[in-house]
Amino acid sequence: MKLERENNLIAKIYDAALLPNLWLDVIKDIVNHTKSKSAIFTGLDQLNPGYDFVYTHNIPNETLAAYQDDRIRVVDMKLHMPLWNGSEIGEALSQSCQHYAQHPGTDHYVFYEKCLKPSGICHLAGVLLDRGNYRWAVLGIHRTREVQPFAQVELDFLRRISLHLRRALQIHRQINVIQQDNLSLYTVLDNFKTGILLLDQNLCLSYSNPVAQKMLDQSSCLDLDMHNRLKAASGQQTRLDQLLESALLEDAAIHTEAGGVLALSDTMGAQLMLTVVPFKKLRNMQHLQSAQHQVALFMTHKSQHYSLSRAYLQQCYQLSKREFDLCELLINGYKIEDIAEQCGITLSSVRTYFKNIYEKTHCCSQIELMHLLMGCTIHFEHVD
């Protein structure tokens, strides 16, 4: 009988992957099966916000309201992630939260006040389903102080069903991608060899391509805060905010260019180059514009060298070899003075060359030319 109930639950898990409203029935069955009080099934991906979900059973509205706050959910991730760092995905653990209320001013206390206290939860058991620097997924079940902590038999049950929950999450992630608006745009951006981030009207991350995700995971030059906004070192944050705001408020930026270029560095000497542009300014993509994206950032390591498509630029814009060389230096972060020195020509000659380049490409400014050149890059080389 118990085996039959578990098999029925597994079948329902796969049904819920296709029909998300069934997750409420799934976690209710898990609560009943383990003689628990409540449960929460949550997934968070800061680099792919459209993936996020929260399903609960028997949790008070006050706690649910708190958990809709992205800050609380990130606190949950960062607070409890250390519990899983020494564990494998699919492993089930249990914990008592009685001490959370004893440390005012800490993340533990915030989580206690917002999430645990309204529900009376004391004993937790959970199974880790996904883990990364910016993402996690967990199924948690709860008991009150008056009930015994979870026994090994309940943890074994969670471990058995975790395989099916993880497979269901993979299905959910794939469906999420398919259902996104402007799928063709994301397909294009996913194949860029440059890191690309898109931000919404609140300057919160709304999309990141695989290259950008890897760069964020591996570099400390740029991070995400609890609200999914970009965070740089304190001395660089002000300039980053200025560029983002100017790109967001492009129509109001009468006397200043929208966006710009910024080099970020960390204490280890690593550097990232950022180009910030209004999303609607991406050439040849206006028919793919999405209302949820307002600002675009192109990211690359400072040591990486952009190569431009010479044939394309010569064919479409009739750029000479010298003009092409100047464009390639510009897109790799060289200032006008540096370009003059690199090419062995005067500063006046460089300005004349760029005036001709602007005319040929129909660009009105250096930033606009950068937008165009970003769309003409090919595979770049790593330079030591």
XYZ file of C-alpha atoms in Angstrom:
384
model
C 0.000 0.000 0.000
C 2.798 2.418 0.930
C 4.711 1.570 -2.263
C 1.566 2.163 -4.333
C 1.076 5.575 -2.709
C 4.669 6.500 -3.495
C 4.342 5.389 -7.123
C 1.163 7.425 -7.496
C 2.990 10.436 -6.089
C 5.842 9.983 -8.586
C 3.349 9.879 -11.459
C 1.750 13.075 -10.150
C 5.166 14.774 -10.036
C 5.616 14.300 -13.781
C 2.063 15.473 -14.409
C 2.860 18.643 -12.430
C 5.918 19.327 -14.609
C 3.475 19.858 -17.472
C 0.561 21.257 -15.435
C 2.081 23.447 -12.687
C -1.203 23.847 -10.775
C -0.804 20.181 -9.765
C 2.246 21.025 -7.631
C -0.123 22.035 -4.832
C -1.501 18.485 -4.776
C 2.008 17.019 -4.942
C 3.353 18.854 -1.906
C 0.114 18.226 0.012
C 0.630 14.497 -0.582
C 4.259 14.799 0.568
C 3.144 16.529 3.777
C 0.588 13.810 4.491
C 3.042 11.043 3.640
C 5.632 12.375 6.108
C 3.106 13.456 8.788
C 4.378 17.027 8.557
C 2.565 20.321 9.031
C 3.541 22.320 5.948
C 5.838 22.384 2.944
C 7.457 24.731 0.457
C 8.837 23.879 -2.969
C 10.912 26.714 -4.373
C 13.304 27.394 -7.217
C 15.371 30.546 -7.678
C 17.610 31.488 -10.590
C 18.907 35.055 -10.380
C 20.283 34.784 -13.907
C 16.972 33.577 -15.343
C 14.194 35.227 -13.312
C 11.450 33.768 -15.501
C 12.287 30.343 -14.060
C 11.509 31.291 -10.424
C 8.632 29.566 -8.624
C 7.217 29.013 -5.134
C 4.581 26.384 -4.261
C 3.413 25.915 -0.685
C 0.998 23.972 1.485
C -0.488 25.106 4.809
C 1.765 28.144 5.165
C 0.166 31.349 6.590
C -0.528 34.275 4.274
C 1.894 36.439 6.269
C 4.738 34.063 5.532
C 3.682 33.745 1.892
C 3.639 37.524 1.511
C 7.161 37.708 2.931
C 8.363 35.011 0.564
C 7.147 36.971 -2.448
C 9.830 39.523 -1.598
C 12.892 38.721 -3.717
C 15.119 39.918 -0.879
C 13.680 37.336 1.532
C 14.070 34.581 -1.038
C 17.719 35.480 -1.612
C 18.223 35.596 2.168
C 16.749 32.095 2.281
C 19.150 30.940 -0.441
C 22.260 32.500 1.114
C 21.282 31.518 4.663
C 20.630 27.879 3.958
C 22.999 27.249 1.069
C 25.920 26.586 3.490
C 23.897 23.681 4.911
C 24.056 22.025 1.499
C 27.601 22.916 0.456
C 28.970 19.652 1.808
C 26.061 17.637 0.433
C 25.312 16.113 -2.929
C 22.304 17.158 -4.982
C 19.506 14.774 -4.058
C 20.655 14.368 -0.459
C 18.103 15.017 2.306
C 18.957 16.852 5.539
C 17.120 17.939 8.680
C 17.642 20.885 10.999
C 16.176 22.586 14.069
C 15.578 26.339 13.793
C 15.079 27.086 17.482
C 18.206 29.279 17.589
C 17.116 31.592 14.727
C 15.264 33.917 17.121
C 18.310 34.414 19.338
C 20.346 36.672 17.022
C 18.578 40.016 16.335
C 19.901 41.965 13.371
C 21.102 38.876 11.492
C 19.737 37.126 8.425
C 18.702 34.284 10.745
C 16.522 36.648 12.742
C 15.015 38.270 9.629
C 14.091 34.850 8.291
C 12.659 33.860 11.679
C 10.504 37.005 11.977
C 9.266 36.950 8.376
C 8.892 33.239 7.662
C 9.158 30.988 10.729
C 7.412 32.874 13.518
C 4.036 33.350 11.742
C 3.862 29.624 10.948
C 5.231 28.177 14.206
C 7.799 26.135 12.278
C 10.694 24.697 14.284
C 11.895 21.462 12.640
C 12.882 21.444 8.960
C 13.715 18.657 6.551
C 14.585 19.184 2.937
C 16.141 17.810 -0.193
C 18.486 19.807 -2.426
C 17.401 19.722 -6.073
C 19.624 22.328 -7.732
C 22.603 24.436 -6.656
C 24.806 27.160 -8.117
C 26.269 30.556 -7.286
C 23.031 32.264 -8.292
C 20.465 29.495 -8.237
C 19.005 26.782 -6.079
C 15.920 24.618 -5.770
C 14.756 22.894 -2.585
C 11.764 20.991 -1.303
C 11.304 21.637 2.422
C 8.845 20.075 4.851
C 8.154 21.424 8.343
C 7.021 20.458 11.826
C 6.177 22.557 14.881
C 8.099 22.631 18.152
C 5.646 20.199 19.810
C 6.335 17.414 17.293
C 9.400 15.165 17.145
C 12.182 16.076 14.655
C 12.257 14.202 11.362
C 13.478 10.617 11.462
C 15.683 8.830 8.945
C 12.688 7.150 7.324
C 11.310 10.541 6.211
C 14.719 11.621 4.930
C 15.030 8.381 2.932
C 11.641 9.076 1.385
C 12.717 12.590 0.337
C 15.896 11.204 -1.150
C 13.965 8.639 -3.234
C 11.574 11.142 -4.749
C 14.301 13.754 -5.324
C 15.356 12.091 -8.594
C 11.868 12.561 -10.002
C 11.606 16.116 -8.690
C 14.891 17.026 -10.401
C 13.710 15.559 -13.690
C 10.473 17.490 -13.359
C 12.496 20.686 -12.808
C 14.413 20.062 -16.015
C 11.122 19.758 -17.875
C 9.900 22.958 -16.198
C 13.048 24.829 -17.253
C 12.714 23.697 -20.872
C 9.031 24.660 -21.012
C 9.900 28.023 -19.478
C 12.367 28.698 -22.293
C 9.888 27.643 -24.976
C 7.172 29.885 -23.557
C 9.342 33.005 -23.362
C 8.390 35.892 -25.614
C 10.753 36.610 -28.502
C 12.318 33.171 -28.418
C 14.204 34.057 -31.596
C 15.928 36.909 -29.781
C 17.095 34.661 -26.951
C 18.276 32.067 -29.450
C 20.428 34.712 -31.121
C 21.813 36.065 -27.845
C 22.479 32.588 -26.434
C 24.881 31.982 -29.311
C 26.846 35.201 -28.893
C 30.462 34.677 -27.877
C 30.207 37.858 -25.814
C 28.520 38.052 -22.428
C 25.146 39.816 -22.642
C 22.887 40.972 -19.815
C 19.457 42.561 -20.279
C 17.874 44.688 -17.549
C 14.241 45.729 -17.049
C 12.802 49.165 -16.243
C 13.850 48.738 -12.591
C 17.408 47.869 -13.681
C 16.866 44.321 -12.438
C 18.332 41.442 -14.438
C 15.795 40.009 -16.866
C 18.075 37.857 -19.070
C 21.672 36.671 -19.264
C 23.230 34.533 -21.971
C 25.441 31.524 -21.086
C 28.694 33.464 -21.549
C 27.556 36.179 -19.128
C 26.412 33.572 -16.605
C 29.842 31.932 -16.668
C 31.588 35.286 -16.277
C 29.423 36.220 -13.281
C 30.094 32.841 -11.682
C 33.856 33.093 -12.134
C 34.572 36.801 -11.613
C 34.257 38.975 -8.518
C 34.243 42.190 -10.575
C 30.463 42.108 -10.887
C 27.766 40.507 -8.785
C 24.002 40.535 -8.187
C 22.419 41.903 -5.042
C 19.282 40.591 -3.319
C 17.068 42.554 -5.712
C 18.808 41.149 -8.817
C 20.550 44.438 -9.538
C 24.156 44.671 -10.647
C 26.697 45.289 -7.904
C 30.294 46.406 -8.483
C 33.068 47.416 -6.086
C 32.177 50.481 -4.010
C 34.481 52.781 -5.954
C 32.982 51.687 -9.276
C 29.293 51.411 -8.349
C 28.531 55.121 -8.830
C 29.829 55.165 -12.400
C 28.039 51.916 -13.233
C 24.766 53.346 -11.887
C 25.258 56.512 -13.961
C 25.703 54.532 -17.170
C 22.700 52.315 -16.441
C 20.478 55.291 -15.602
C 21.535 57.172 -18.736
C 20.723 54.144 -20.901
C 17.382 53.677 -19.143
C 16.432 57.365 -19.461
C 17.700 57.721 -22.999
C 14.915 60.049 -24.124
C 15.692 62.424 -21.249
C 19.431 62.405 -21.876
C 19.439 65.472 -24.104
C 22.970 66.675 -23.528
C 24.655 63.368 -22.720
C 25.086 60.106 -24.562
C 23.019 57.167 -23.374
C 25.153 54.414 -21.893
C 28.887 54.070 -22.305
C 31.902 51.891 -21.599
C 33.283 50.960 -18.178
C 36.197 48.813 -17.012
C 35.645 46.975 -13.719
C 38.401 45.392 -11.655
C 38.650 43.293 -8.490
C 41.292 42.923 -5.781
C 42.940 40.069 -7.669
C 43.619 42.217 -10.735
C 40.923 40.654 -12.948
C 39.083 43.109 -15.197
C 35.777 43.125 -17.012
C 34.858 45.498 -19.809
C 31.217 46.596 -19.939
C 29.419 48.406 -22.746
C 26.041 49.751 -21.606
C 23.450 50.590 -24.270
C 19.683 51.185 -24.451
C 18.118 47.920 -25.541
C 16.122 49.496 -28.369
C 19.366 50.801 -29.892
C 20.611 47.324 -30.779
C 20.847 47.513 -34.525
C 19.062 44.930 -36.660
C 17.094 43.680 -33.631
C 14.369 46.309 -33.299
C 11.761 43.923 -34.680
C 12.609 41.618 -31.760
C 12.226 44.295 -29.100
C 10.638 43.169 -25.830
C 8.977 45.540 -23.359
C 10.571 43.787 -20.380
C 14.103 44.641 -21.589
C 15.259 48.252 -21.325
C 19.054 48.172 -20.998
C 21.651 45.847 -22.550
C 25.190 45.215 -21.313
C 27.961 43.576 -23.317
C 30.625 41.937 -21.129
C 34.081 40.628 -21.848
C 37.295 40.080 -19.927
C 39.782 42.903 -20.412
C 42.344 40.387 -21.674
C 40.039 39.168 -24.416
C 40.450 40.634 -27.857
C 37.491 41.368 -30.129
C 37.921 40.539 -33.793
C 35.657 42.233 -36.324
C 34.402 40.771 -39.560
C 36.587 42.559 -42.120
C 34.688 41.213 -45.127
C 31.317 42.293 -43.748
C 32.433 45.825 -42.838
C 34.181 46.336 -46.163
C 31.261 44.989 -48.170
C 28.475 46.785 -46.287
C 30.193 50.052 -45.390
C 33.181 50.237 -47.756
C 35.647 50.709 -44.890
C 39.290 50.927 -45.880
C 41.934 48.749 -44.225
C 43.055 51.664 -42.031
C 39.457 52.471 -41.045
C 38.871 48.824 -40.197
C 41.993 48.728 -38.001
C 40.843 51.832 -36.123
C 37.421 50.284 -35.517
C 38.971 47.126 -34.132
C 41.126 49.144 -31.732
C 38.080 51.159 -30.640
C 35.986 48.107 -29.837
C 38.845 46.686 -27.783
C 38.767 49.639 -25.409
C 41.424 51.921 -26.886
C 40.873 55.644 -26.445
C 41.367 58.039 -29.354
C 44.809 59.068 -28.042
C 45.857 55.413 -27.670
C 44.705 54.652 -31.217
C 46.837 57.484 -32.586
C 49.879 56.162 -30.743
C 49.194 52.549 -31.731
C 48.855 53.417 -35.415
C 51.675 55.973 -35.499
C 49.459 58.799 -36.787
C 48.403 62.157 -35.403
C 45.352 62.704 -33.216
C 43.924 64.961 -35.921
C 44.251 62.166 -38.488
C 42.447 59.730 -36.179
C 39.556 62.173 -35.798
C 39.392 62.591 -39.578
C 39.320 58.823 -40.073
C 36.475 58.453 -37.576
C 34.545 61.294 -39.195
C 34.676 59.322 -42.457
C 33.717 56.111 -40.615
C 30.674 57.835 -39.087
C 29.552 58.972 -42.546
C 29.987 55.531 -44.092
C 28.190 53.713 -41.256
C 25.532 56.430 -40.747
C 26.488 56.713 -37.065
C 26.261 59.991 -35.190
C 28.507 59.255 -32.213
C 31.192 56.943 -30.868
C 28.643 55.083 -28.719
C 26.418 54.486 -31.749
C 29.403 53.196 -33.705
C 30.196 50.840 -30.799
C 26.631 49.469 -31.012
C 27.133 48.698 -34.689
C 30.572 47.140 -34.216
C 29.318 44.899 -31.406
C 27.071 43.251 -33.965
C 30.032 42.634 -36.270
C 32.301 40.732 -33.891
C 33.513 37.233 -34.616
C 35.232 34.725 -32.358
C 37.783 36.587 -30.266
C 41.198 35.400 -29.124
C 42.413 35.293 -25.542
C 45.521 37.432 -25.249
C 47.966 36.749 -22.411
